[in-house]
Amino acid sequence: MQLKYLVFVSVAALISQQPLFAQTSSTPTAQGDVSVTIYYNDLALVQDVRRISLPSGRSRQEFPDVSAQIRPETVTLSGDGIGIVEQNFDYDLLSPASLMEKAVGQTITLLRTNPATGVETREQATVLAANGGVVLKIGERIEVLRDDGLPVRVIFSSIPPNLRARPTLNVTMDAAQAGPRPVTLSYLTPAMGWKSDYVALFDEKASKLDMQGWITLNNSTGTTFTNVRALLVAGEVGQVQQRYNGYDGGRPQPLGNIAGTESGGGEQLGDFHAYPIEGRTTIANAQTKQVSFLDASGVPAMRGYEYRNDWMESKNQAESAASVLKFSNAKAAGIGEALPAGTVRVYMRDTRGQAQFVGESAIPHTPGGSTLALRTGDAFDVKVQPVVEKRDVITADEWTKTDRWRVTYSDGRKLEGYSERPVKYYRTQMRYIVTNAKPTPVNVDVVQSGLARWWWWRDLRIPEESIKGVQETADMRRWVVPVPANGKVELTATFLTPW
């Protein structure tokens, strides 16, 4: 008796590329003892130990339930007394569309049901084409199989041998001796990755924050990995055509991020940090899984404000300073862990004691002992308005006489300038109006950037400033401006530049 494979699908489903038998976490698997190493940049290493029985000599073995996104060029298969002759990845999966495509030129059976009487009729049809729709020859007429709402079933006499219900790796191997043995199948696959997210509850009065860290796993490989050992690796492993890592570098990051020198408490894997997931877990296809990895309380923290003027220019109106949350992940601060790149979402309690979201910021991979400054939003009550008071040309002689005011780095090195073309020297007098409508005093970091003339001139003189500033880089100078409650402070500075 010949088995028939009945496919109960609509005509629209016949055009779908989705497999008929998508693997779920409850589907029996041919996988063995699986370990999965998941990297931050959407990449995973799968190591699958299976026990197979081999005849002596050359044979072809199938390994179903590999990742549907497997990179075949990364596959290795190792075992005692075996050699690999050839390997093929069969990724043409069983779906209504693939069944119909393979049936071109063959005969199928259509079962139509009369919706009024329920009577079924059978017709033999030859599939002429299945390109964006199904064209059939039924007797002497040509018909297009339409999705018109009428119940139609299609019967195929068999499944083509090269269609697989699940992604399968076919390996031709040569065994020195017959018998059962374990073999280890290893490969890389994209479409599996992880990211970290942080929740920080900030208590401004106590200058403390509580922080939780969550790792979110994503599996869109098309394959479920059952009862596996999982290891997460933080850091950017080198790949050809690197993928975007999700770190938001678009907005200017506040000053104050200082890389630390403490060793983290996790495992080391070369130059990366590794986080094993306790016990075994099932990573289902099309699943997002969250795992807690950090829980710290009472971490010293403070809120600050920063305003950056990108060029020596006036603004027509006052602009909001950025609200910046500062803390450390040092051991002494109560965290003592390296922090994988991710998003920190900050909450504060309102007057009723309810936690309210007040902003978020991205952090890069951060070693232990670092100081972090997170821009969480723009302050409503703290404003800065830069104003160009005066800009005029000075003589070369005046420029020479101001050498004693040449700006230096923190290590004493002077900013140097060089140009082969005639130079015109300028004096720019700036005023920064800093206002605070809060009932408490605040400190505002006012940063003037745009001070370096690209690569060819970095000489800068500041003969006058109402508050002593710090040259953070050749391009940026920072002043800490204390502003009283419901008050205003004006910062002034004079810049001498060759442009």
Short mmCIF file of C-alpha atoms in Angstrom, two decimals:
data_model
loop_
_atom_site.label_atom_id
_atom_site.label_comp_id
_atom_site.label_asym_id
_atom_site.label_seq_id
_atom_site.Cartn_x
_atom_site.Cartn_y
_atom_site.Cartn_z
CA MET A 1 0.00 0.00 0.00
CA GLN A 2 1.42 3.38 -0.98
CA LEU A 3 1.25 6.06 1.71
CA LYS A 4 -0.31 9.36 0.83
CA TYR A 5 0.81 12.65 2.37
CA LEU A 6 -2.27 14.79 2.84
CA VAL A 7 -1.53 18.51 3.03
CA PHE A 8 -4.46 20.55 4.39
CA VAL A 9 -3.52 24.10 3.40
CA SER A 10 -5.10 27.11 1.76
CA VAL A 11 -3.88 28.20 -1.63
CA ALA A 12 -2.18 31.19 0.06
CA ALA A 13 -0.23 28.74 2.21
CA LEU A 14 1.00 26.97 -0.90
CA ILE A 15 3.00 30.10 -1.69
CA SER A 16 4.39 30.35 1.85
CA GLN A 17 8.04 29.54 2.45
CA GLN A 18 7.45 28.51 6.06
CA PRO A 19 8.23 24.84 6.80
CA LEU A 20 5.29 22.57 7.45
CA PHE A 21 6.89 21.10 10.53
CA ALA A 22 8.55 24.01 12.34
CA GLN A 23 10.43 22.68 15.33
CA THR A 24 9.08 23.58 18.74
CA SER A 25 10.40 22.91 22.20
CA SER A 26 8.14 19.82 22.44
CA THR A 27 9.27 18.30 19.12
CA PRO A 28 11.53 15.24 19.61
CA THR A 29 15.09 16.14 18.72
CA ALA A 30 17.98 14.19 17.24
CA GLN A 31 20.47 16.38 19.07
CA GLY A 32 22.81 14.86 21.61
CA ASP A 33 24.66 16.48 24.49
CA VAL A 34 24.70 20.11 23.33
CA SER A 35 26.75 23.06 24.54
CA VAL A 36 26.03 26.52 23.13
CA THR A 37 28.38 29.48 23.45
CA ILE A 38 26.48 32.66 22.62
CA TYR A 39 28.39 35.78 21.66
CA TYR A 40 27.23 39.35 22.04
CA ASN A 41 27.27 40.18 18.32
CA ASP A 42 24.57 37.77 17.10
CA LEU A 43 26.72 34.66 16.82
CA ALA A 44 26.76 31.29 18.55
CA LEU A 45 29.04 28.26 18.64
CA VAL A 46 27.14 24.96 18.84
CA GLN A 47 28.95 21.82 20.01
CA ASP A 48 26.76 18.73 19.72
CA VAL A 49 28.03 15.34 20.93
CA ARG A 50 26.00 12.51 19.35
CA ARG A 51 26.43 8.77 19.55
CA ILE A 52 26.21 7.09 16.15
CA SER A 53 26.79 3.58 14.82
CA LEU A 54 29.08 3.37 11.81
CA PRO A 55 29.84 0.55 9.40
CA SER A 56 33.41 -0.09 8.41
CA GLY A 57 34.49 1.96 5.41
CA ARG A 58 32.62 4.77 3.73
CA SER A 59 29.04 5.67 4.70
CA ARG A 60 26.67 8.61 4.63
CA GLN A 61 25.31 9.86 7.94
CA GLU A 62 22.55 12.37 8.57
CA PHE A 63 22.61 14.92 11.39
CA PRO A 64 19.14 16.49 11.63
CA ASP A 65 18.19 19.36 13.94
CA VAL A 66 21.18 21.55 13.22
CA SER A 67 20.62 25.31 13.06
CA ALA A 68 18.68 26.37 9.98
CA GLN A 69 21.12 29.32 9.82
CA ILE A 70 24.25 27.15 10.07
CA ARG A 71 27.39 28.47 8.41
CA PRO A 72 28.43 25.29 6.56
CA GLU A 73 32.02 26.48 6.09
CA THR A 74 32.49 26.43 9.89
CA VAL A 75 31.41 22.81 10.41
CA THR A 76 33.85 20.39 12.01
CA LEU A 77 33.12 16.77 12.91
CA SER A 78 35.51 14.86 15.12
CA GLY A 79 35.57 11.33 16.48
CA ASP A 80 37.90 8.38 16.98
CA GLY A 81 38.89 6.55 13.81
CA ILE A 82 36.83 8.57 11.33
CA GLY A 83 37.68 10.76 8.37
CA ILE A 84 35.39 13.24 6.62
CA VAL A 85 35.02 12.79 2.86
CA GLU A 86 32.18 15.22 2.06
CA GLN A 87 29.49 17.20 3.81
CA ASN A 88 26.28 18.82 2.55
CA PHE A 89 23.79 21.05 4.29
CA ASP A 90 20.19 20.37 3.22
CA TYR A 91 18.29 23.57 3.91
CA ASP A 92 15.45 23.08 1.39
CA LEU A 93 12.79 22.54 4.03
CA LEU A 94 9.40 20.93 3.67
CA SER A 95 6.73 23.60 3.16
CA PRO A 96 3.56 23.93 1.07
CA ALA A 97 5.45 26.06 -1.45
CA SER A 98 8.45 23.73 -1.70
CA LEU A 99 6.17 20.70 -2.13
CA MET A 100 4.39 22.41 -5.00
CA GLU A 101 7.64 23.58 -6.59
CA LYS A 102 9.01 20.03 -6.54
CA ALA A 103 5.75 18.75 -8.06
CA VAL A 104 6.14 20.77 -11.28
CA GLY A 105 5.61 18.35 -14.19
CA GLN A 106 4.00 15.77 -11.90
CA THR A 107 0.43 14.78 -11.14
CA ILE A 108 -1.36 15.75 -7.95
CA THR A 109 -4.90 15.23 -6.69
CA LEU A 110 -7.27 18.10 -5.87
CA LEU A 111 -10.12 17.53 -3.41
CA ARG A 112 -12.81 20.18 -3.61
CA THR A 113 -15.70 20.39 -1.16
CA ASN A 114 -19.02 21.90 -2.17
CA PRO A 115 -19.80 24.32 0.69
CA ALA A 116 -23.55 23.90 0.18
CA THR A 117 -23.75 20.09 0.05
CA GLY A 118 -20.46 18.99 1.60
CA VAL A 119 -19.87 16.67 -1.36
CA GLU A 120 -16.19 16.10 -2.24
CA THR A 121 -14.93 15.78 -5.79
CA ARG A 122 -11.50 14.56 -6.88
CA GLU A 123 -9.56 15.71 -9.90
CA GLN A 124 -6.18 14.76 -11.25
CA ALA A 125 -4.06 17.76 -12.20
CA THR A 126 -0.61 18.29 -13.66
CA VAL A 127 1.42 21.09 -12.10
CA LEU A 128 2.71 23.34 -14.89
CA ALA A 129 4.30 26.11 -12.80
CA ALA A 130 4.58 27.33 -9.22
CA ASN A 131 6.13 30.78 -9.62
CA GLY A 132 4.22 33.24 -7.46
CA GLY A 133 1.11 31.10 -7.95
CA VAL A 134 0.16 27.59 -9.05
CA VAL A 135 -0.77 26.87 -12.70
CA LEU A 136 -2.47 23.50 -13.31
CA LYS A 137 -3.55 21.47 -16.29
CA ILE A 138 -6.80 19.65 -15.55
CA GLY A 139 -7.93 17.56 -18.48
CA GLU A 140 -7.87 19.87 -21.48
CA ARG A 141 -8.13 23.14 -19.54
CA ILE A 142 -5.55 25.32 -17.83
CA GLU A 143 -6.47 26.58 -14.38
CA VAL A 144 -4.87 28.80 -11.77
CA LEU A 145 -5.22 27.56 -8.22
CA ARG A 146 -6.77 30.53 -6.46
CA ASP A 147 -7.29 31.45 -2.85
CA ASP A 148 -11.01 32.18 -3.28
CA GLY A 149 -12.20 30.85 0.06
CA LEU A 150 -13.44 27.53 -1.33
CA PRO A 151 -12.16 24.52 0.64
CA VAL A 152 -9.50 22.81 -1.48
CA ARG A 153 -7.14 20.08 -0.38
CA VAL A 154 -4.08 18.94 -2.28
CA ILE A 155 -2.80 15.37 -2.13
CA PHE A 156 0.83 14.60 -2.98
CA SER A 157 1.78 10.99 -3.53
CA SER A 158 5.15 11.29 -1.78
CA ILE A 159 7.68 13.66 -0.28
CA PRO A 160 10.61 14.44 -2.60
CA PRO A 161 13.81 12.88 -1.25
CA ASN A 162 15.70 16.18 -1.10
CA LEU A 163 13.14 17.96 1.07
CA ARG A 164 13.71 17.82 4.81
CA ALA A 165 11.27 18.40 7.63
CA ARG A 166 14.14 19.80 9.69
CA PRO A 167 17.53 21.32 8.78
CA THR A 168 19.91 18.42 8.18
CA LEU A 169 23.65 18.07 7.70
CA ASN A 170 24.68 15.11 5.52
CA VAL A 171 28.21 13.86 6.04
CA THR A 172 30.04 11.19 4.09
CA MET A 173 32.66 9.69 6.37
CA ASP A 174 35.20 6.89 6.33
CA ALA A 175 35.48 4.72 9.46
CA ALA A 176 38.44 2.47 10.16
CA GLN A 177 36.30 0.12 12.25
CA ALA A 178 32.59 -0.57 12.57
CA GLY A 179 30.71 0.12 15.78
CA PRO A 180 29.07 2.82 17.88
CA ARG A 181 31.05 5.85 18.99
CA PRO A 182 30.57 9.47 20.08
CA VAL A 183 31.24 12.19 17.54
CA THR A 184 31.34 15.94 18.15
CA LEU A 185 29.65 18.22 15.64
CA SER A 186 30.71 21.88 15.96
CA TYR A 187 29.60 24.87 13.92
CA LEU A 188 28.89 28.60 14.06
CA THR A 189 25.44 30.02 13.51
CA PRO A 190 24.11 33.57 13.30
CA ALA A 191 20.59 34.49 14.42
CA MET A 192 21.32 33.65 18.04
CA GLY A 193 22.59 36.34 20.35
CA TRP A 194 22.10 38.13 23.60
CA LYS A 195 22.03 41.60 25.08
CA SER A 196 22.11 43.00 28.56
CA ASP A 197 19.62 45.38 30.13
CA TYR A 198 19.88 47.13 33.45
CA VAL A 199 17.28 48.55 35.82
CA ALA A 200 18.58 51.24 38.20
CA LEU A 201 16.44 52.67 41.01
CA PHE A 202 18.03 55.99 42.04
CA ASP A 203 17.45 57.59 45.45
CA GLU A 204 18.65 61.18 45.04
CA LYS A 205 18.28 62.13 48.71
CA ALA A 206 20.36 59.18 49.86
CA SER A 207 22.73 59.42 46.85
CA LYS A 208 22.33 55.67 46.33
CA LEU A 209 21.06 53.40 43.60
CA ASP A 210 19.96 49.78 43.38
CA MET A 211 20.79 48.01 40.13
CA GLN A 212 19.63 44.78 38.55
CA GLY A 213 21.11 43.30 35.40
CA TRP A 214 19.26 41.03 32.98
CA ILE A 215 20.58 39.07 30.05
CA THR A 216 18.11 38.56 27.20
CA LEU A 217 18.70 35.61 24.86
CA ASN A 218 17.19 35.55 21.38
CA ASN A 219 16.98 32.49 19.16
CA SER A 220 15.76 32.94 15.60
CA THR A 221 17.86 30.18 14.03
CA GLY A 222 14.82 28.09 13.11
CA THR A 223 15.94 25.33 15.48
CA THR A 224 15.26 24.59 19.14
CA PHE A 225 18.23 23.58 21.26
CA THR A 226 17.05 21.28 24.02
CA ASN A 227 18.54 20.77 27.48
CA VAL A 228 21.82 22.51 26.67
CA ARG A 229 24.70 23.96 28.63
CA ALA A 230 24.87 27.66 27.76
CA LEU A 231 27.77 30.09 28.08
CA LEU A 232 27.50 33.80 27.26
CA VAL A 233 30.56 35.72 26.07
CA ALA A 234 30.76 39.51 26.48
CA GLY A 235 32.98 41.45 24.11
CA GLU A 236 33.28 41.88 20.37
CA VAL A 237 34.80 38.82 18.68
CA GLY A 238 36.33 39.59 15.31
CA GLN A 239 34.20 38.75 12.28
CA VAL A 240 34.34 39.63 8.63
CA GLN A 241 31.60 42.21 7.98
CA GLN A 242 30.99 42.99 11.64
CA ARG A 243 27.39 43.44 12.66
CA TYR A 244 26.11 46.49 14.51
CA ASN A 245 26.40 45.79 18.25
CA GLY A 246 23.55 47.88 19.42
CA TYR A 247 25.62 50.41 21.33
CA ASP A 248 24.20 53.89 20.83
CA GLY A 249 27.16 56.06 19.92
CA GLY A 250 25.11 58.67 18.07
CA ARG A 251 24.50 61.14 20.88
CA PRO A 252 27.47 62.90 22.49
CA GLN A 253 28.38 60.92 25.58
CA PRO A 254 28.82 62.96 28.76
CA LEU A 255 32.29 63.55 30.13
CA GLY A 256 33.18 61.54 33.20
CA ASN A 257 33.31 58.00 31.81
CA ILE A 258 36.60 56.62 33.12
CA ALA A 259 37.74 53.07 32.31
CA GLY A 260 38.54 50.99 35.37
CA THR A 261 41.39 48.62 36.16
CA GLU A 262 39.73 46.07 38.46
CA SER A 263 39.37 42.43 37.47
CA GLY A 264 35.73 41.42 37.23
CA GLY A 265 34.27 38.56 39.23
CA GLY A 266 33.21 36.47 36.21
CA GLU A 267 35.13 33.97 34.11
CA GLN A 268 37.77 35.08 31.62
CA LEU A 269 37.91 33.72 28.07
CA GLY A 270 40.97 35.25 26.47
CA ASP A 271 40.21 38.96 26.28
CA PHE A 272 36.51 38.42 26.88
CA HIS A 273 34.25 37.86 29.88
CA ALA A 274 32.20 34.67 30.08
CA TYR A 275 28.96 34.13 31.96
CA PRO A 276 27.82 30.48 32.32
CA ILE A 277 24.10 29.92 32.81
CA GLU A 278 23.54 27.71 35.83
CA GLY A 279 22.24 24.21 35.07
CA ARG A 280 20.78 23.24 31.72
CA THR A 281 18.21 25.13 29.72
CA THR A 282 16.18 24.81 26.54
CA ILE A 283 16.56 27.66 24.04
CA ALA A 284 13.46 27.37 21.89
CA ASN A 285 13.24 28.74 18.38
CA ALA A 286 11.55 32.15 18.16
CA GLN A 287 11.95 32.55 21.90
CA THR A 288 13.27 35.33 24.10
CA LYS A 289 14.68 34.17 27.43
CA GLN A 290 15.78 36.38 30.32
CA VAL A 291 18.35 35.49 32.97
CA SER A 292 19.35 37.62 35.97
CA PHE A 293 23.09 38.19 36.37
CA LEU A 294 23.47 41.26 38.62
CA ASP A 295 21.77 42.43 41.80
CA ALA A 296 23.45 45.30 43.67
CA SER A 297 21.99 47.68 46.24
CA GLY A 298 23.18 50.82 47.99
CA VAL A 299 25.62 51.81 45.24
CA PRO A 300 26.89 55.39 45.78
CA ALA A 301 25.54 57.62 42.99
CA MET A 302 24.93 61.26 42.26
CA ARG A 303 23.12 63.34 39.70
CA GLY A 304 24.97 65.97 37.72
CA TYR A 305 24.26 68.30 34.82
CA GLU A 306 26.23 68.94 31.66
CA TYR A 307 25.85 71.38 28.80
CA ARG A 308 28.03 71.20 25.70
CA ASN A 309 28.41 74.11 23.26
CA ASP A 310 29.76 72.54 20.08
CA TRP A 311 31.16 75.75 18.59
CA MET A 312 31.97 79.25 19.83
CA GLU A 313 28.61 80.67 18.87
CA SER A 314 25.55 82.28 20.41
CA LYS A 315 22.24 80.54 20.95
CA ASN A 316 19.00 82.49 20.56
CA GLN A 317 17.59 81.03 23.74
CA ALA A 318 18.62 79.01 26.74
CA GLU A 319 18.89 75.26 26.22
CA SER A 320 18.43 72.42 28.68
CA ALA A 321 21.46 70.89 30.31
CA ALA A 322 21.71 67.11 30.13
CA SER A 323 20.80 65.20 33.28
CA VAL A 324 23.69 62.86 34.07
CA LEU A 325 23.74 59.97 36.56
CA LYS A 326 27.21 59.11 37.86
CA PHE A 327 28.30 55.96 39.70
CA SER A 328 31.05 53.33 39.75
CA ASN A 329 31.02 49.58 39.22
CA ALA A 330 34.02 49.13 41.53
CA LYS A 331 34.04 46.49 44.26
CA ALA A 332 34.12 49.19 46.93
CA ALA A 333 30.93 50.66 45.46
CA GLY A 334 29.09 47.36 45.82
CA ILE A 335 29.02 46.09 42.22
CA GLY A 336 32.48 44.64 41.58
CA GLU A 337 31.57 43.25 38.16
CA ALA A 338 32.42 44.09 34.58
CA LEU A 339 29.26 45.30 32.85
CA PRO A 340 28.45 44.01 29.35
CA ALA A 341 27.25 46.63 26.89
CA GLY A 342 23.57 47.35 27.12
CA THR A 343 20.89 49.82 28.11
CA VAL A 344 20.50 51.21 31.62
CA ARG A 345 16.94 52.29 32.43
CA VAL A 346 16.72 54.62 35.39
CA TYR A 347 13.78 54.96 37.78
CA MET A 348 13.07 57.27 40.72
CA ARG A 349 10.30 57.15 43.30
CA ASP A 350 7.69 59.90 43.21
CA THR A 351 6.13 61.53 46.29
CA ARG A 352 3.74 58.57 46.58
CA GLY A 353 6.61 56.09 46.67
CA GLN A 354 5.97 54.67 43.20
CA ALA A 355 8.93 54.02 40.90
CA GLN A 356 8.74 56.15 37.76
CA PHE A 357 10.88 55.91 34.61
CA VAL A 358 13.14 58.97 34.22
CA GLY A 359 15.36 58.01 31.29
CA GLU A 360 17.74 55.52 29.77
CA SER A 361 21.25 55.45 28.37
CA ALA A 362 23.47 52.97 26.57
CA ILE A 363 26.78 51.82 28.03
CA PRO A 364 29.67 50.11 26.22
CA HIS A 365 31.44 47.01 27.55
CA THR A 366 32.71 48.38 30.86
CA PRO A 367 35.56 46.81 32.88
CA GLY A 368 35.41 46.62 36.67
CA GLY A 369 36.36 49.70 38.66
CA SER A 370 35.08 52.12 36.02
CA THR A 371 33.27 55.40 36.59
CA LEU A 372 30.12 55.79 34.50
CA ALA A 373 28.30 58.98 33.54
CA LEU A 374 24.92 58.23 31.96
CA ARG A 375 22.94 60.85 30.10
CA THR A 376 19.34 60.05 31.04
CA GLY A 377 17.58 63.04 29.50
CA ASP A 378 17.36 66.83 29.43
CA ALA A 379 16.79 68.82 32.62
CA PHE A 380 13.57 70.82 32.76
CA ASP A 381 14.82 73.44 35.26
CA VAL A 382 18.54 73.75 34.49
CA LYS A 383 19.36 75.85 31.41
CA VAL A 384 22.44 77.31 29.72
CA GLN A 385 22.62 80.03 27.08
CA PRO A 386 25.98 80.68 25.40
CA VAL A 387 26.54 84.19 24.06
CA VAL A 388 29.38 85.56 21.91
CA GLU A 389 30.07 88.92 23.55
CA LYS A 390 32.74 90.03 21.10
CA ARG A 391 34.95 88.62 18.37
CA ASP A 392 37.79 90.62 16.83
CA VAL A 393 41.12 90.21 15.07
CA ILE A 394 44.37 90.60 17.01
CA THR A 395 47.88 91.17 15.68
CA ALA A 396 50.61 88.57 15.48
CA ASP A 397 52.51 90.55 18.09
CA GLU A 398 49.58 90.36 20.52
CA TRP A 399 49.38 86.63 19.85
CA THR A 400 53.07 86.15 20.64
CA LYS A 401 52.74 88.03 23.92
CA THR A 402 49.99 85.65 25.12
CA ASP A 403 52.16 82.53 25.09
CA ARG A 404 52.00 82.30 28.89
CA TRP A 405 48.28 81.60 28.60
CA ARG A 406 48.72 78.75 26.16
CA VAL A 407 46.47 75.89 27.22
CA THR A 408 48.18 72.72 28.43
CA TYR A 409 47.04 69.16 28.95
CA SER A 410 46.77 67.77 32.47
CA ASP A 411 50.27 66.27 32.12
CA GLY A 412 51.79 69.67 31.28
CA ARG A 413 52.12 69.24 27.52
CA LYS A 414 51.22 72.36 25.54
CA LEU A 415 48.80 72.41 22.67
CA GLU A 416 50.84 72.88 19.51
CA GLY A 417 49.90 74.51 16.22
CA TYR A 418 51.33 74.32 12.72
CA SER A 419 50.32 75.86 9.41
CA GLU A 420 52.16 76.63 6.17
CA ARG A 421 49.67 79.31 5.17
CA PRO A 422 49.25 82.83 6.57
CA VAL A 423 47.45 82.81 9.89
CA LYS A 424 44.97 85.38 11.18
CA TYR A 425 44.50 85.54 14.95
CA TYR A 426 41.20 86.12 16.75
CA ARG A 427 39.96 86.99 20.22
CA THR A 428 36.52 85.61 21.15
CA GLN A 429 34.82 86.63 24.38
CA MET A 430 32.16 84.14 25.51
CA ARG A 431 29.50 84.38 28.20
CA TYR A 432 27.49 81.37 29.42
CA ILE A 433 24.30 82.19 31.35
CA VAL A 434 23.50 79.25 33.65
CA THR A 435 20.10 79.24 35.38
CA ASN A 436 18.62 76.93 37.99
CA ALA A 437 14.88 76.90 38.73
CA LYS A 438 15.18 74.01 41.19
CA PRO A 439 14.73 74.59 44.94
CA THR A 440 18.17 73.06 45.56
CA PRO A 441 21.63 74.16 44.39
CA VAL A 442 23.24 72.30 41.49
CA ASN A 443 26.64 71.98 39.82
CA VAL A 444 26.61 72.26 36.04
CA ASP A 445 29.50 71.10 33.85
CA VAL A 446 29.71 73.63 31.02
CA VAL A 447 31.76 72.24 28.14
CA GLN A 448 33.00 74.30 25.20
CA SER A 449 34.04 72.12 22.27
CA GLY A 450 35.22 72.99 18.77
CA LEU A 451 38.48 74.46 20.10
CA ALA A 452 40.88 72.42 17.97
CA ARG A 453 41.23 73.30 14.30
CA TRP A 454 41.24 69.71 13.11
CA TRP A 455 44.75 68.36 12.59
CA TRP A 456 46.66 71.44 11.50
CA TRP A 457 46.29 73.79 14.45
CA ARG A 458 45.71 72.97 18.10
CA ASP A 459 47.21 76.06 19.71
CA LEU A 460 44.82 77.80 22.07
CA ARG A 461 45.20 80.60 24.64
CA ILE A 462 42.73 81.48 27.41
CA PRO A 463 43.92 84.67 29.12
CA GLU A 464 40.73 85.15 31.14
CA GLU A 465 38.07 82.87 32.65
CA SER A 466 35.84 83.60 35.63
CA ILE A 467 36.07 79.99 36.84
CA LYS A 468 39.21 77.93 36.38
CA GLY A 469 38.56 75.34 33.70
CA VAL A 470 40.05 71.96 32.81
CA GLN A 471 41.21 71.09 29.30
CA GLU A 472 39.66 67.63 28.82
CA THR A 473 40.97 67.27 25.25
CA ALA A 474 42.52 69.54 22.64
CA ASP A 475 38.97 70.21 21.49
CA MET A 476 37.09 70.57 24.81
CA ARG A 477 37.37 72.68 27.93
CA ARG A 478 35.15 72.10 30.98
CA TRP A 479 34.10 74.37 33.84
CA VAL A 480 32.18 73.26 36.93
CA VAL A 481 29.66 76.03 37.62
CA PRO A 482 27.94 76.02 41.04
CA VAL A 483 24.46 77.54 40.76
CA PRO A 484 22.39 78.36 43.84
CA ALA A 485 18.77 77.32 44.25
CA ASN A 486 16.48 79.43 42.06
CA GLY A 487 19.55 81.32 40.94
CA LYS A 488 21.70 82.37 38.01
CA VAL A 489 25.45 82.41 37.41
CA GLU A 490 27.33 83.86 34.44
CA LEU A 491 30.54 82.17 33.34
CA THR A 492 32.88 84.21 31.14
CA ALA A 493 35.94 83.14 29.15
CA THR A 494 38.18 84.72 26.53
CA PHE A 495 39.68 82.52 23.80
CA LEU A 496 42.61 83.43 21.56
CA THR A 497 42.71 81.27 18.44
CA PRO A 498 44.43 81.27 15.02
CA TRP A 499 41.09 80.83 13.26
#
